[in-house]
CSV table of C-alpha atoms in Angstrom, one decimal:
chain,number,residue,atom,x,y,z
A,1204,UNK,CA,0.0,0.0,0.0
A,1205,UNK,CA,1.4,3.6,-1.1
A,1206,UNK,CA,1.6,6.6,1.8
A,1207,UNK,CA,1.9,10.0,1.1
A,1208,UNK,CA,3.3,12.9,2.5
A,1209,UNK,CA,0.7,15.3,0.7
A,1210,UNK,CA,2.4,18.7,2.4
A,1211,UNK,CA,6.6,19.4,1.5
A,1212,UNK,CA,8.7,21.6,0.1
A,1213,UNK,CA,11.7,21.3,-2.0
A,1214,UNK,CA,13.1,24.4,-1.9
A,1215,UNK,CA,16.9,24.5,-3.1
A,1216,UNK,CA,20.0,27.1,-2.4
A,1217,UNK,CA,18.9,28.5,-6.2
A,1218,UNK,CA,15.5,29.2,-5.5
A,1219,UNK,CA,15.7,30.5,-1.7
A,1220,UNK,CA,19.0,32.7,-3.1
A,1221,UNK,CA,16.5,34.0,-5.5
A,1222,UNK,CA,13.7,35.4,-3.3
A,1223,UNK,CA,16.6,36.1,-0.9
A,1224,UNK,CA,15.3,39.6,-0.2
A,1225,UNK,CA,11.9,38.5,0.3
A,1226,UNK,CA,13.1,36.1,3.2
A,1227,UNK,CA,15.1,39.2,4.4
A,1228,UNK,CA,11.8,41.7,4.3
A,1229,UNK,CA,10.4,38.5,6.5
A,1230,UNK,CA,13.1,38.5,8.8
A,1231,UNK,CA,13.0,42.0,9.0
A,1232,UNK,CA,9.3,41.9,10.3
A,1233,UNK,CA,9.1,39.3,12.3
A,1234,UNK,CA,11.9,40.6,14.7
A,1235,UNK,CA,10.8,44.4,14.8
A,1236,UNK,CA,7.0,43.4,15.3
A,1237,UNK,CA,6.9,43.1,19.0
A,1238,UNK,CA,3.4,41.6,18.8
A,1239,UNK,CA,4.4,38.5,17.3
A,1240,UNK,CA,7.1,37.1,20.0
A,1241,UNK,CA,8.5,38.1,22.9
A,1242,UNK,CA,12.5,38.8,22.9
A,1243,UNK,CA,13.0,35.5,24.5
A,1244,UNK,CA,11.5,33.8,21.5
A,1245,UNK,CA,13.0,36.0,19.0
A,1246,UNK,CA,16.7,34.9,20.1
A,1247,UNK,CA,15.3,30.9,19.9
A,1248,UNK,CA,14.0,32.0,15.7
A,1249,UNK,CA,17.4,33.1,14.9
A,1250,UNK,CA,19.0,30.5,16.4
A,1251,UNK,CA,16.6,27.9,14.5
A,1252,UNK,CA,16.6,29.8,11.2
A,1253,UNK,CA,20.3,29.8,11.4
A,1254,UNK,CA,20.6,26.2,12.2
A,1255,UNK,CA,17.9,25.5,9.1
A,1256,UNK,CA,20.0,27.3,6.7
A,1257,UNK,CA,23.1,25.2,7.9
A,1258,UNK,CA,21.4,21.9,7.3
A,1259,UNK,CA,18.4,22.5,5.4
A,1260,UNK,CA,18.9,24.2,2.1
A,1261,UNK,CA,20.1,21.2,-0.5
A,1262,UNK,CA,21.8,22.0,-3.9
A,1263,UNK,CA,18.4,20.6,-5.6
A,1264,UNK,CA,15.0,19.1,-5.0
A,1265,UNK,CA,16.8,15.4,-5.4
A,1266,UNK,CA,18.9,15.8,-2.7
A,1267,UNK,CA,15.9,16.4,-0.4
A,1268,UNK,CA,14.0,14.0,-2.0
A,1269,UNK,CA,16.3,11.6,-0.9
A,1270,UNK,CA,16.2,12.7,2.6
A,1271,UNK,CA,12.7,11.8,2.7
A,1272,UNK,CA,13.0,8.4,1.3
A,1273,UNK,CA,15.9,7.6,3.9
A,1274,UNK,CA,12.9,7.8,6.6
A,1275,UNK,CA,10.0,7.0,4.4
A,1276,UNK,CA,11.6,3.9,2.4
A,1277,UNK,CA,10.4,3.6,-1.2
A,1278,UNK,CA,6.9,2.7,-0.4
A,1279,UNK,CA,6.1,6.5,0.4
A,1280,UNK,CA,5.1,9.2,-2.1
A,1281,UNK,CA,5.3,13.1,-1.6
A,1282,UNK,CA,3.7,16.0,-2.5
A,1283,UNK,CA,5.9,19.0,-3.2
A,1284,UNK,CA,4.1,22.6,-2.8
A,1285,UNK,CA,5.8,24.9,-4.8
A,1286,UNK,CA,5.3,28.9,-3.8
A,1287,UNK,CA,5.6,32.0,-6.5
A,1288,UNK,CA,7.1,34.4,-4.5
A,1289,UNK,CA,7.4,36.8,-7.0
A,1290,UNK,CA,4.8,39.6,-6.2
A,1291,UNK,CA,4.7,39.7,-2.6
A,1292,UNK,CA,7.4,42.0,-2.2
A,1293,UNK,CA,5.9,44.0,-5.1
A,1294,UNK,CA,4.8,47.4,-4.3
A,1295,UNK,CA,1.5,49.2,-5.8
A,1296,UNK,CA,3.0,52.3,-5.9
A,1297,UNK,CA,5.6,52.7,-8.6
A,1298,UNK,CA,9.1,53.4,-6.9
A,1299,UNK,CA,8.4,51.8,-3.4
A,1300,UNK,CA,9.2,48.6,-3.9
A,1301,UNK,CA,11.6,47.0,-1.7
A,1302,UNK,CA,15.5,47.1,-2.9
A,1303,UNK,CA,18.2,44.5,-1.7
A,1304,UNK,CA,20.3,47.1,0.0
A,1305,UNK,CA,17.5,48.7,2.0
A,1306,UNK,CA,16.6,45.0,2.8
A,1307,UNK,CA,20.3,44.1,4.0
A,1308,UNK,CA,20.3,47.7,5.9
A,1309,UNK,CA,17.2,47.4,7.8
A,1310,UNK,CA,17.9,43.9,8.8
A,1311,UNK,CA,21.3,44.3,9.6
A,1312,UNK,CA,20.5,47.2,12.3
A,1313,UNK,CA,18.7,44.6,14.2
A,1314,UNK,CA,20.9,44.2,17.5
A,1315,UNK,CA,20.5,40.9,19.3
A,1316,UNK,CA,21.0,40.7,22.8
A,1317,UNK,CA,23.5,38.5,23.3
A,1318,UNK,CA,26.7,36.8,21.9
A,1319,UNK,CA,25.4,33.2,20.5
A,1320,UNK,CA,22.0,35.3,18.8
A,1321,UNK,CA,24.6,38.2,17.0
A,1322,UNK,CA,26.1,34.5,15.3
A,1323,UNK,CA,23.2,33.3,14.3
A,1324,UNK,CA,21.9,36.6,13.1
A,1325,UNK,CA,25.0,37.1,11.3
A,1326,UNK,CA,24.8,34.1,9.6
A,1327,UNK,CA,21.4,34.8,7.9
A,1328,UNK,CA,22.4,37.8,6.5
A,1329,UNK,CA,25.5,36.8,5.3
A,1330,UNK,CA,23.7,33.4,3.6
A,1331,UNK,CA,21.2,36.3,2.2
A,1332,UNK,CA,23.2,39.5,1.4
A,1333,UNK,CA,25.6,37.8,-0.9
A,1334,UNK,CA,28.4,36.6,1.0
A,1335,UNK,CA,27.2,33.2,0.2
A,1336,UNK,CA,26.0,34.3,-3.6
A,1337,UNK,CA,28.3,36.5,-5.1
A,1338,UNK,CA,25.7,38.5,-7.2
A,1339,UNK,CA,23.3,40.5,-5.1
A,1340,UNK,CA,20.6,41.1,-8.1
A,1341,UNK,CA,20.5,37.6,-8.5
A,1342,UNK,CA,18.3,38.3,-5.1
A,1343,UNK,CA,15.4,39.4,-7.4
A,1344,UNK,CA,15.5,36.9,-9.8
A,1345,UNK,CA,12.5,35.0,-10.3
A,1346,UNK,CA,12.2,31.6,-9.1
A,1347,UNK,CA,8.5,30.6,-10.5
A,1348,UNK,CA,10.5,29.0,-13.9
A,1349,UNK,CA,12.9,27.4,-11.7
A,1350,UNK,CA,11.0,25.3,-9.3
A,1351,UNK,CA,9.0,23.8,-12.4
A,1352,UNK,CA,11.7,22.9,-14.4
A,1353,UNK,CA,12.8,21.5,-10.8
A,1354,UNK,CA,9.8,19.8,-10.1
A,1355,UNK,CA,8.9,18.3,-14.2
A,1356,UNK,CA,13.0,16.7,-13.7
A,1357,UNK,CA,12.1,15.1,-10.0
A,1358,UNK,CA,8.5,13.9,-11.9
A,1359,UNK,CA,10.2,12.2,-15.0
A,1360,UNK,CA,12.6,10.4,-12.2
A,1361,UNK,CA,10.0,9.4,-9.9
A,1362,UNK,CA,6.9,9.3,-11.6
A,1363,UNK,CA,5.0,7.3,-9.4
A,1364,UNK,CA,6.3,8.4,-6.3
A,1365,UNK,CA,6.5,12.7,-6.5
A,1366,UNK,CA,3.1,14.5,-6.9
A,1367,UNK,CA,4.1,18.3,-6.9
A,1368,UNK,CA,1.2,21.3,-6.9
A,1369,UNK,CA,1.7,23.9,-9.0
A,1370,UNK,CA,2.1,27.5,-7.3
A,1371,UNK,CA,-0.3,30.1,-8.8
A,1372,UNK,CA,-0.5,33.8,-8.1
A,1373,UNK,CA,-3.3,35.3,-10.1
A,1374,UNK,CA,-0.9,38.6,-10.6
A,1375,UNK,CA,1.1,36.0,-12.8
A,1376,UNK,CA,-1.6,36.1,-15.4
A,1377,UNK,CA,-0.6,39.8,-16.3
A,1378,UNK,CA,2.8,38.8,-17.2
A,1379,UNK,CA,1.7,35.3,-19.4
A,1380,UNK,CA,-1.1,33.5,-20.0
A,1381,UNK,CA,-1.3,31.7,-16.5
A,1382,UNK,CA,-4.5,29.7,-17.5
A,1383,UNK,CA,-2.7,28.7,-20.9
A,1384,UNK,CA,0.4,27.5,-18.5
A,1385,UNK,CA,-1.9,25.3,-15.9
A,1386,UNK,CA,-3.8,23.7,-18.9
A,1387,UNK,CA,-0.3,22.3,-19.9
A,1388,UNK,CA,1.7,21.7,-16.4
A,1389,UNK,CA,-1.3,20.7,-14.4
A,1390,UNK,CA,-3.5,17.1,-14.9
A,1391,UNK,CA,-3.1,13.6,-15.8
A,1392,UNK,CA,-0.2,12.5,-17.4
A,1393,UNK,CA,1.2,16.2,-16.4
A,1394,UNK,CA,4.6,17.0,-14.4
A,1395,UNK,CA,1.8,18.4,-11.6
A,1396,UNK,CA,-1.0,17.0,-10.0
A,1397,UNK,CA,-2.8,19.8,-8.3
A,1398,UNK,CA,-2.7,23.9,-7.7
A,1399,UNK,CA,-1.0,25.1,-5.0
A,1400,UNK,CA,-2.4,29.0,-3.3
A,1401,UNK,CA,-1.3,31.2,-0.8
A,1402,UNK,CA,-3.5,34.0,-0.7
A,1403,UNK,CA,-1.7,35.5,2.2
A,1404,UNK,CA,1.0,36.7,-0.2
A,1405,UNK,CA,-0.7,39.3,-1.4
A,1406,UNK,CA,-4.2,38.3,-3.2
A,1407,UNK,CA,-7.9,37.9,-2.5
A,1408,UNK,CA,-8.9,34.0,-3.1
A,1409,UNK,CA,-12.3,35.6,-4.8
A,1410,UNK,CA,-9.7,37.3,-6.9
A,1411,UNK,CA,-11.7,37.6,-10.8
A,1412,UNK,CA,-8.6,34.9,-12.0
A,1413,UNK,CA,-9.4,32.4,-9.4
A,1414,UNK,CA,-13.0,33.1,-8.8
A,1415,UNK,CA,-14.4,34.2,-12.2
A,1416,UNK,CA,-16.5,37.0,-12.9
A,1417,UNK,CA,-20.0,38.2,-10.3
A,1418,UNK,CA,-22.0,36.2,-13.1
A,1419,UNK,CA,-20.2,32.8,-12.8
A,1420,UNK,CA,-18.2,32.7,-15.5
A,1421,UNK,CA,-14.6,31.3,-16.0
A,1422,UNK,CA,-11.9,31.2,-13.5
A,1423,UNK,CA,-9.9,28.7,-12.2
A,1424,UNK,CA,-12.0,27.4,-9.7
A,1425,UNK,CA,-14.5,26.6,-12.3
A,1426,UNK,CA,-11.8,24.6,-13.7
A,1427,UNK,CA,-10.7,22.8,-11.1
A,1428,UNK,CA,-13.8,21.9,-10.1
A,1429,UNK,CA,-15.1,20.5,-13.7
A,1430,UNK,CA,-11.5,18.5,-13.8
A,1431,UNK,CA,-11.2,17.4,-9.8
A,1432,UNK,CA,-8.2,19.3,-10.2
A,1433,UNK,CA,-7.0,19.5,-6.2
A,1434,UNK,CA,-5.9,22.4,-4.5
A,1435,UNK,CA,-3.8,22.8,-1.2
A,1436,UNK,CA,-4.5,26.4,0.3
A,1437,UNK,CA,-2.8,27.8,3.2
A,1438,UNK,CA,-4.8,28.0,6.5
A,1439,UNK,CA,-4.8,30.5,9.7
A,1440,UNK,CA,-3.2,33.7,9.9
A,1441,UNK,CA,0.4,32.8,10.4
A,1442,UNK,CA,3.5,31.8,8.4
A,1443,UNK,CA,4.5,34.1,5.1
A,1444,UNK,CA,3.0,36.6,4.0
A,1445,UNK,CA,3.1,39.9,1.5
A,1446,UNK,CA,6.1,42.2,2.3
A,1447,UNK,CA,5.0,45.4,-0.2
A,1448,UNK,CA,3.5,47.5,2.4
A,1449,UNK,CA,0.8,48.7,-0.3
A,1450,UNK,CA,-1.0,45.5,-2.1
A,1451,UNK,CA,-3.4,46.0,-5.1
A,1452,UNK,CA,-6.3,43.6,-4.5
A,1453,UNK,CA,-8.9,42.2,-7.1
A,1454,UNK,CA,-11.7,40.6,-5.4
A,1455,UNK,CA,-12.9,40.7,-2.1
A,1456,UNK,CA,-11.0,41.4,1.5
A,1457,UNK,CA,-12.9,40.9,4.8
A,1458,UNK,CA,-14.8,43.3,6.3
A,1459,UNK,CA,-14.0,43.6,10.5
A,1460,UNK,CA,-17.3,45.7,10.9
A,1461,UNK,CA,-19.3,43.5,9.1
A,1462,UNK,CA,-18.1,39.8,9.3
A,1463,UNK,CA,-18.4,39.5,5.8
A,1464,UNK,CA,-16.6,39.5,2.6
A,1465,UNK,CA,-16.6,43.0,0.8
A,1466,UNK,CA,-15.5,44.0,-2.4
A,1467,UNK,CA,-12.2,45.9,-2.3
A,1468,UNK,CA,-13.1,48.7,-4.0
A,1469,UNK,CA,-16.0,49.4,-1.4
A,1470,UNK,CA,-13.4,50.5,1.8
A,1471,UNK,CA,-10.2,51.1,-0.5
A,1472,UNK,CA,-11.6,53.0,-3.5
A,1473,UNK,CA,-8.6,52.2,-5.2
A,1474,UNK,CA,-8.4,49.2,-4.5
A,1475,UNK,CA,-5.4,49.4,-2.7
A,1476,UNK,CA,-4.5,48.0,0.8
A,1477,UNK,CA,-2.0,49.9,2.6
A,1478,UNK,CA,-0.2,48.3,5.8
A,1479,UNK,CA,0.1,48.5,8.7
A,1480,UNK,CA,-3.3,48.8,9.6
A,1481,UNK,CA,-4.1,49.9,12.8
A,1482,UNK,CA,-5.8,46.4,14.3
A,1483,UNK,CA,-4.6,44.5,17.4
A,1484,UNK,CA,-2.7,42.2,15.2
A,1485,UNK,CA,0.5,41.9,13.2
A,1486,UNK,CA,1.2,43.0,9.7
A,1487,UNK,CA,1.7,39.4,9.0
A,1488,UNK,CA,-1.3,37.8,10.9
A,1489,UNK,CA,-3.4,40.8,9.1
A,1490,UNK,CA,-2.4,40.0,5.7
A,1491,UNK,CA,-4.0,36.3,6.2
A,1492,UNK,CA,-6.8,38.0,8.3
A,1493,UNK,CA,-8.0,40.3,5.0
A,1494,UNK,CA,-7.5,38.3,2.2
A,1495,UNK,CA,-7.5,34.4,3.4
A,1496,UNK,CA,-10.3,34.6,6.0
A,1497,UNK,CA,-12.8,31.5,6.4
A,1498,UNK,CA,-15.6,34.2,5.5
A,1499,UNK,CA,-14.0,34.6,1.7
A,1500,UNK,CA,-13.8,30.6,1.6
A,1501,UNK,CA,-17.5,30.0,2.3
A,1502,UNK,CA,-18.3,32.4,-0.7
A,1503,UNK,CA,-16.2,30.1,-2.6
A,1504,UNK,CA,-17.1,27.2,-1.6
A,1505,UNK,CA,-21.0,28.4,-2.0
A,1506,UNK,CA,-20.4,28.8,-5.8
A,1507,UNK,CA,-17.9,25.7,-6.4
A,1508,UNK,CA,-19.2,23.2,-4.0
A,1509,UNK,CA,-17.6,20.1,-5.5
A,1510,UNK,CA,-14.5,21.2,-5.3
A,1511,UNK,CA,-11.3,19.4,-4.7
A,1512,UNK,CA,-9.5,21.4,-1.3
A,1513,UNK,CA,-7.0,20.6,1.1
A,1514,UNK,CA,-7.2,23.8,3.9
A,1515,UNK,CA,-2.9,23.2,4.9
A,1516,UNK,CA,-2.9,23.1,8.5
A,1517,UNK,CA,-6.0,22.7,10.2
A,1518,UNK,CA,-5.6,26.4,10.7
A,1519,UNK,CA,-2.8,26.6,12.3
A,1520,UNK,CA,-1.3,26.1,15.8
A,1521,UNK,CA,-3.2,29.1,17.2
A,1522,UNK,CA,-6.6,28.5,16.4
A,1523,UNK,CA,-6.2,24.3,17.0
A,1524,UNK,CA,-5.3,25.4,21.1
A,1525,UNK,CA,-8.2,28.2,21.5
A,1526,UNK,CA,-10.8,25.6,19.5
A,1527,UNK,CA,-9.4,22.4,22.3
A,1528,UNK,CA,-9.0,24.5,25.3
A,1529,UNK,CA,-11.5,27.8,25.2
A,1530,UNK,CA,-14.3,27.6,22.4
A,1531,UNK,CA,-15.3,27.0,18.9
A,1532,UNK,CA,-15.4,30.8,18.8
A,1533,UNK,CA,-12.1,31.5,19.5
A,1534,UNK,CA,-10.7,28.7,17.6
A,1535,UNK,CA,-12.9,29.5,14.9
A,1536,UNK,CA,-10.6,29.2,12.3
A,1537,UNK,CA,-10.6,25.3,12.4
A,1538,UNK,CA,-14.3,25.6,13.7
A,1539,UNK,CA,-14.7,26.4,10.2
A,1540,UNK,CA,-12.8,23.9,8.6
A,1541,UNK,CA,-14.2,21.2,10.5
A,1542,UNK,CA,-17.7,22.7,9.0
A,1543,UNK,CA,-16.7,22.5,5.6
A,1544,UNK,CA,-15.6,19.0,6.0
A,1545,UNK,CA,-18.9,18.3,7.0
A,1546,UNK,CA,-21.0,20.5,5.0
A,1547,UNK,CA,-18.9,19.9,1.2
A,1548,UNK,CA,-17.7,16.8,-0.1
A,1549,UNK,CA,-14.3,16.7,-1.0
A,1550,UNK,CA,-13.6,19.7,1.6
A,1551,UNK,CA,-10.2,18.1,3.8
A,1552,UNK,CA,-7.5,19.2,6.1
A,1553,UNK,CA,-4.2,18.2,6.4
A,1554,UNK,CA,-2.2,17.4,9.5
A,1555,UNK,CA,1.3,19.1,9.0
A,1556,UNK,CA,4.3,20.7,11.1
A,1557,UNK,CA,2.5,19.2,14.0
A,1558,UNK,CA,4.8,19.7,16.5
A,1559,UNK,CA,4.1,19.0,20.1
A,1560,UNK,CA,4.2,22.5,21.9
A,1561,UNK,CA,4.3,22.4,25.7
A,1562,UNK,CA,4.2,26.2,25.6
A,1563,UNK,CA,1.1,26.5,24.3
A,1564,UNK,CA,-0.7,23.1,26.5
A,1565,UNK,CA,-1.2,20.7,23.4
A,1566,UNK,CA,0.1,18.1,22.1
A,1567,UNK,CA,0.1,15.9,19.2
A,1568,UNK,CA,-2.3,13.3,20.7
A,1569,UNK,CA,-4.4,15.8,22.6
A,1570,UNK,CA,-5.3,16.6,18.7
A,1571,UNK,CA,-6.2,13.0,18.0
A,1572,UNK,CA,-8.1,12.7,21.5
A,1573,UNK,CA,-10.0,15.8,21.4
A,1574,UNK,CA,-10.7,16.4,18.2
A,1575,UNK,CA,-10.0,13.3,15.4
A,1576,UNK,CA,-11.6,10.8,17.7
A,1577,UNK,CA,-15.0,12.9,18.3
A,1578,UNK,CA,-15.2,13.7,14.9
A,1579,UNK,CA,-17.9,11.6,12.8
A,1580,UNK,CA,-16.6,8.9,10.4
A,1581,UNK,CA,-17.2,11.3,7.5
A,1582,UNK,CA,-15.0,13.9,8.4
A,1583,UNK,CA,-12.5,11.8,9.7
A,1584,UNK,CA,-12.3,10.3,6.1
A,1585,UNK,CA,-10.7,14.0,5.2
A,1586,UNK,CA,-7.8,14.2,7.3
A,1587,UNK,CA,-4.5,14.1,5.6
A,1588,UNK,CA,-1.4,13.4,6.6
A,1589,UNK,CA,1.7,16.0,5.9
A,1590,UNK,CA,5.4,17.1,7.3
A,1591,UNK,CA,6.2,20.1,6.4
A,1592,UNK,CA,9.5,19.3,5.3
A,1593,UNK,CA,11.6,20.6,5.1
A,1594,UNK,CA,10.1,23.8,6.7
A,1595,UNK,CA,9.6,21.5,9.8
A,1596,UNK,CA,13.3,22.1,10.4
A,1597,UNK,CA,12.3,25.5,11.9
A,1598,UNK,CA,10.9,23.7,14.5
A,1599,UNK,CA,14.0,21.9,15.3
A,1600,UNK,CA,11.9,18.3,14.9
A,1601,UNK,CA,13.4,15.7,12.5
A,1602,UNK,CA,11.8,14.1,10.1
A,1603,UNK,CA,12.1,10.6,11.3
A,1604,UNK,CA,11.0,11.7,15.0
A,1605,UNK,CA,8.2,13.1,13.5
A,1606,UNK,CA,6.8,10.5,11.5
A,1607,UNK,CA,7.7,8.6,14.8
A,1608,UNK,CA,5.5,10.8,16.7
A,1609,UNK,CA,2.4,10.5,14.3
A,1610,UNK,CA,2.9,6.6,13.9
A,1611,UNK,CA,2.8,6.5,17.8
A,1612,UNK,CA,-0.4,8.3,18.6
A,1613,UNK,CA,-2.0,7.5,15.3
A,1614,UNK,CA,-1.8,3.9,15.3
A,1615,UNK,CA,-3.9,1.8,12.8
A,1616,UNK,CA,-5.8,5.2,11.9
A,1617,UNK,CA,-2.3,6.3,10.6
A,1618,UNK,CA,-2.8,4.4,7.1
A,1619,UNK,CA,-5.8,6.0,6.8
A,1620,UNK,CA,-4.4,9.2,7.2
A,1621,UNK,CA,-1.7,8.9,4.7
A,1622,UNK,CA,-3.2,6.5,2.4
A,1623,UNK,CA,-6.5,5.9,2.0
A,1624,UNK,CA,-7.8,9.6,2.9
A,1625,UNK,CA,-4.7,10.7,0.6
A,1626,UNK,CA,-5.5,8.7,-2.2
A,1627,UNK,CA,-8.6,9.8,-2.3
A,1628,UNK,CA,-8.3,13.7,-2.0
A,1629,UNK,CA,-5.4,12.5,-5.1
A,1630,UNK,CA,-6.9,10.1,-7.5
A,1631,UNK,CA,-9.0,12.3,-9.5
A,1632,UNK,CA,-5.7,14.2,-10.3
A,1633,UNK,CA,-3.5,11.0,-11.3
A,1634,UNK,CA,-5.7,8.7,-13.4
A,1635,UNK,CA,-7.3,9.8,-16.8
A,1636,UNK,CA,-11.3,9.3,-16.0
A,1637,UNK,CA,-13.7,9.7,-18.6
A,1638,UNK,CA,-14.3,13.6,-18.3
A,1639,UNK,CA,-10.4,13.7,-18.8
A,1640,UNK,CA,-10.5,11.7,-22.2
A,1641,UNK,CA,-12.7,14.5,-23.8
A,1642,UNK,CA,-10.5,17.3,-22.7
A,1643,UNK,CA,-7.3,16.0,-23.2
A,1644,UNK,CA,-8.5,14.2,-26.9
């Protein structure tokens, strides 16, 4: 019986060095925002992002690959998520957009508080500024060409065995014809099986590409759902997100007043978001708040019902410990996802970069206990099973301890997890069917 790891990343030294600046702009963020971590916290980041460049970054997606089977054995397949970075550290105001030297200055003022943080810190900026590639402008290159061609080699090798989701932006469809592009990367007998989103960097998922016009017509829902085309979409608030501190949106944001989506245009007349916006949040947790709220997914899901979904996560670490330990009102984010599971059929969630944090009071198997186990049999048939790797090296947690971990508490449930719920959410996308056969001949 095949397993799947249905949520990795193969990111490489070429495609990281690439959006170099955008991991910089992150950086940048994450350690001036004082709501996201306290100073303690920051110093134990640096340390693990140093430690993950150190070990983490491979020369290409093979050599990671490889890393997984060593753990996995060869009766495992993985899904590689792919991520167009390009645009999220595009500004909509002509002249503002970020530049690799104000990148490298603004991190570089950072001052950590002690001896063993100033290495680490000094080590990502060195790995990012171009002590570690000679060329800063290669920074800005665009790695959206690179992880296909990366992606379509690692297919033809392993055809059976790597399933990779292709990364779509709709503000890639003004540079080529993105449709035209998915049409021929995306389906059976294609290098990809499945879209990959991340609205949080910097685009509305009832944006007119993805969504298709007020009267219903086109997009790439549409298509998806006509072709059970999957799609994996990031979940919760946290994570990446948009570094332009002005973003133009197409579509609807979510409206705070109102608990509702809202067309753009109706609070930013032109249709431009500027940040930071003065909420009890930060920049990055409000850029997932506007434009990847559950709110926006109903209206989806309302128009496409049928379609093929993977919500990444289970909405995040955040709203799993409020929904176990306070309320479904306060965890509401997997509230929600636990309500489309049960309200749309091939709605499903997927179980990745869990983590057992004491900090926060949950574990692992207080997420099997509380909420797997007291789920009914029909939504339990749309969990997924997913590392993170090799992004799970921020958290320090192994590969092989982790799918330790989830062998442990899952038991016998665990091939349904990773093989028979995978399968499933996967099929449509691997084997011609008959609605295939009349688009493909």
């Amino acid at each position: 019986m095949k397993y799947y790891d249905v949520h990795c990343h193969l990111f490489t030294h070429d495609i990281l060095s690439r959006t170099g600046s955008s991991i910089l702009s992150f950086l940048n963020r994450f350690l001036t925002d004082s709501k996201e971590d306290s100073c303690s916290d920051t110093d134990g980041r640096l340390r693990r992002i140093s430690g993950f460049i150190d070990t983490a970054l491979a020369d290409d997606a093979l050599e990671t690959f490889k890393e997984m089977e060593s753990v996995y054995g060869a009766h495992f397949a993985v899904c590689p998520l792919c991520m167009d970075l390009k645009y999220s550290m595009i500004d909509a105001r002509p002249g503002d957009d970020h530049t690799a030297a104000e990148t490298v200055a603004a991190v570089g003022s950072y001052k950590p508080d002690n001896r063993g943080s100033y290495w680490s810190f000094r080590r990502i900026v060195n790995f990012f500024s171009g002590n570690h590639y000679s060329a800063l402008p290669n920074m800005f290159a665009d790695s959206f060409l690179s992880q296909i061609e990366e992606m379509e080699r690692l297919k033809a090798r392993y055809p059976d065995r790597v399933y990779p989701f292709f990364p779509v932006d709709p503000r890639r469809n003004r540079d080529c014809d993105l449709m035209a592009l998915i049409k021929q990367k995306v389906g059976p007998g294609k290098p990809f099986v499945g879209i990959k989103l991340y609205p949080a960097l910097g685009f509305s998922v009832t944006d007119p590409f993805l969504y298709g016009s007020e009267k219903g017509s086109g997009g790439l829902y549409a298509y998806c759902e006509k072709y059970s085309i999957p799609i994996v979409t990031h979940s919760g608030f946290r994570g990446y997100a948009a570094l332009a501190k002005r973003i133009e949106i197409c579509g609807d944001i979510f409206h705070t007043e109102s608990g509702r989506p809202v067309p753009v245009r109706e609070i930013y007349p032109d249709g431009i978001v500027s940040f930071p916006i003065k909420e009890k949040m930060s920049e990055i947790t409000m850029r997932g708040y506007l434009f990847n709220h559950p709110v926006l997914w109903e209206k989806v899901l309302n128009r496409y019902p049928k379609l093929y979904i993977n919500f990444a996560h289970f909405g995040g670490d955040k709203f799993i410990y409020k929904y176990i330990h306070e309320s479904s009102t306060s965890g509401y984010y997997t509230a929600e996802i636990l309500r489309f599971m049960a309200k749309y059929p091939n709605v499903y969630t997927d179980l990745s970069c869990f983590v057992d944090n004491g900090k926060k009071g949950y574990s692992l198997s207080e997420v099997k206990k509380e909420i797997y186990d007291k789920t009914k049999l029909s939504v339990r048939k749309k969990f997924l099973y997913g590392s993170d790797y090799f992004i799970l090296k921020f958290k320090e947690c192994s590969l092989q301890n982790y799918y330790a971990r989830f062998r442990e508490v899952f038991g016998s449930e665990m091939r349904k997890i990773a093989s028979v719920n995978t399968g499933r959410f996967l099929r449509y996308g691997m084997k011609p069917k008959r609605i295939w056969r009349r688009w493909l001949w």
